[in-house]
Amino acid sequence: MNEMFLLKLGEVVLKGLNRGAFENRLKSNLARRLRPYGSFNVYIAQSTVYVEPNDDGCDVDGAWDACHTVFGLASICRCRPCEKNTDAILAAAVAYLGDDLSQAASFKVESKRADKRFPLTSIQLSQEIGGRLHEAFPHVAVDVHHPAYTVYVEVREHAAYVHGPAEPGAGGLPTGMGGRAACLLSGGIDSPVAGYMIAKRGVELECVHFFSYPYTSERAREKVLELARLMTRWCGRMTVDVVGFTKIQEAIRDQCPEEYFTIIMRRFMMRIAERIAREHGCKALITGENLGQVASQTMEAMAVTGAVVGLPVFQPLIGMDKEEIVAIARRIGTLETSILPYEDCCTVFTPRHPKTKPVLAEVEAIEAAMDVEGLIADALANTEKVTVRYHDGAR
């Protein structure tokens, strides 16, 4: 029998009467993610997702990498299925894990008997297979307390499965079970991480990017689209709404006191993002704000910024250290693109001394002299919708 995957469910197992809906969404998400790598049979039983290649033409390594990025899985392992008898289990362990086992200083066998019809208990099975493996690899010591390598045997409904240590899954909840949200995506480190963290809670993303040509270059735009593409490895296919923001920034420069440039700019961004969010059925806005990181991210500034929208604003990075954010960006693959030296519109007309403790009434008085609705309408009319995906055929 060929190699296959056992993917263990995470938080989904805690769901009640709607658990089936979560499992079905996870199964369909996996099927779509695996489609570029060939034909796989995906099914769920006993809190485990089984992924079986249907033919020798499948790209098993590519599929394995894809499984690491599917939300809803606590752990994943590659395994060798076999018949449910000790001779077949031993043969599978020797053939499938022999190379790793022979190089280990010590080992143990850990068994799980999910099929209670199997004649040996879990402990008896571990002792039987462990003893026979020690005969096959006499130079490898048996250590049941602190082994260098563990052989896992799972006796389940359809077959027995032999595998080595599992790897962590992506965690979270299946994409699509948490609704939709619009993520304000800049070219920096923070916003892609914020989008990833909300997507991990089962949320589908619509991204909104503000582009101020010619103050920001076409390379800056392409950088953001590349960040979005990298995010789709985790979040699934999505649309990036690229908003023409130049006229708004020029109007702010010409009509507002310099120290309020950033605050008023961000209020326009929030207004526009909310319009786009509602158009796409999104129920929240996502930002990469981090308390105290920059002048516009004080409590007072964020309160004034958020006052213009009626949707909830989620800020998953709000209490994190920068090092923590960078570590996540590196892990999900966005860091190297985020640090490319192409600036976004947030760096245009940056005030020398930004207002860190703005008063809402004062900001509203300044905006009253502007054609807010006209500027928003013009920006929305100059919005380009770009669909991004990790690669053709993926979701």
CSV table of N, CA and C in Angstrom, one decimal, residues 41 83 96 159 211 257 303 308 311-312 316 335 370 372 381:
chain,number,residue,atom,x,y,z
A,41,ASN,N,-7.8,11.2,-2.6
A,41,ASN,CA,-9.0,10.9,-1.9
A,41,ASN,C,-8.9,11.4,-0.5
A,83,GLU,N,-2.0,-4.0,6.5
A,83,GLU,CA,-3.1,-4.8,7.1
A,83,GLU,C,-3.0,-4.8,8.6
A,96,TYR,N,9.3,1.2,6.0
A,96,TYR,CA,9.0,2.7,5.9
A,96,TYR,C,9.9,3.5,6.9
A,159,ALA,N,-7.5,0.2,8.4
A,159,ALA,CA,-6.2,-0.4,8.2
A,159,ALA,C,-5.4,0.0,9.5
A,211,PHE,N,-2.8,53.1,-3.1
A,211,PHE,CA,-1.7,53.3,-4.0
A,211,PHE,C,-1.7,54.8,-4.4
A,257,PRO,N,-3.7,71.0,8.5
A,257,PRO,CA,-2.4,71.2,9.2
A,257,PRO,C,-1.5,70.0,9.2
A,303,ALA,N,-8.4,55.7,18.5
A,303,ALA,CA,-9.8,56.0,18.7
A,303,ALA,C,-10.3,56.9,17.7
A,308,VAL,N,-14.7,56.7,12.5
A,308,VAL,CA,-15.4,57.0,11.2
A,308,VAL,C,-16.0,55.7,10.7
A,311,LEU,N,-18.1,49.2,11.3
A,311,LEU,CA,-17.8,47.9,11.4
A,311,LEU,C,-16.8,47.7,12.5
A,312,PRO,N,-16.7,46.5,13.1
A,312,PRO,CA,-15.7,46.2,14.1
A,312,PRO,C,-14.3,46.3,13.5
A,316,PRO,N,-5.1,42.3,15.5
A,316,PRO,CA,-4.5,41.2,16.2
A,316,PRO,C,-3.0,41.3,16.7
A,335,LEU,N,8.3,37.9,5.1
A,335,LEU,CA,9.2,38.9,5.6
A,335,LEU,C,10.1,39.4,4.5
A,370,MET,N,-13.3,69.9,3.9
A,370,MET,CA,-12.9,69.1,2.8
A,370,MET,C,-14.1,68.5,2.1
A,372,VAL,N,-15.2,65.5,1.6
A,372,VAL,CA,-14.9,64.1,2.0
A,372,VAL,C,-15.5,63.1,1.1
A,381,ALA,N,-13.9,55.1,-7.5
A,381,ALA,CA,-14.0,55.0,-8.9
A,381,ALA,C,-12.7,54.6,-9.6
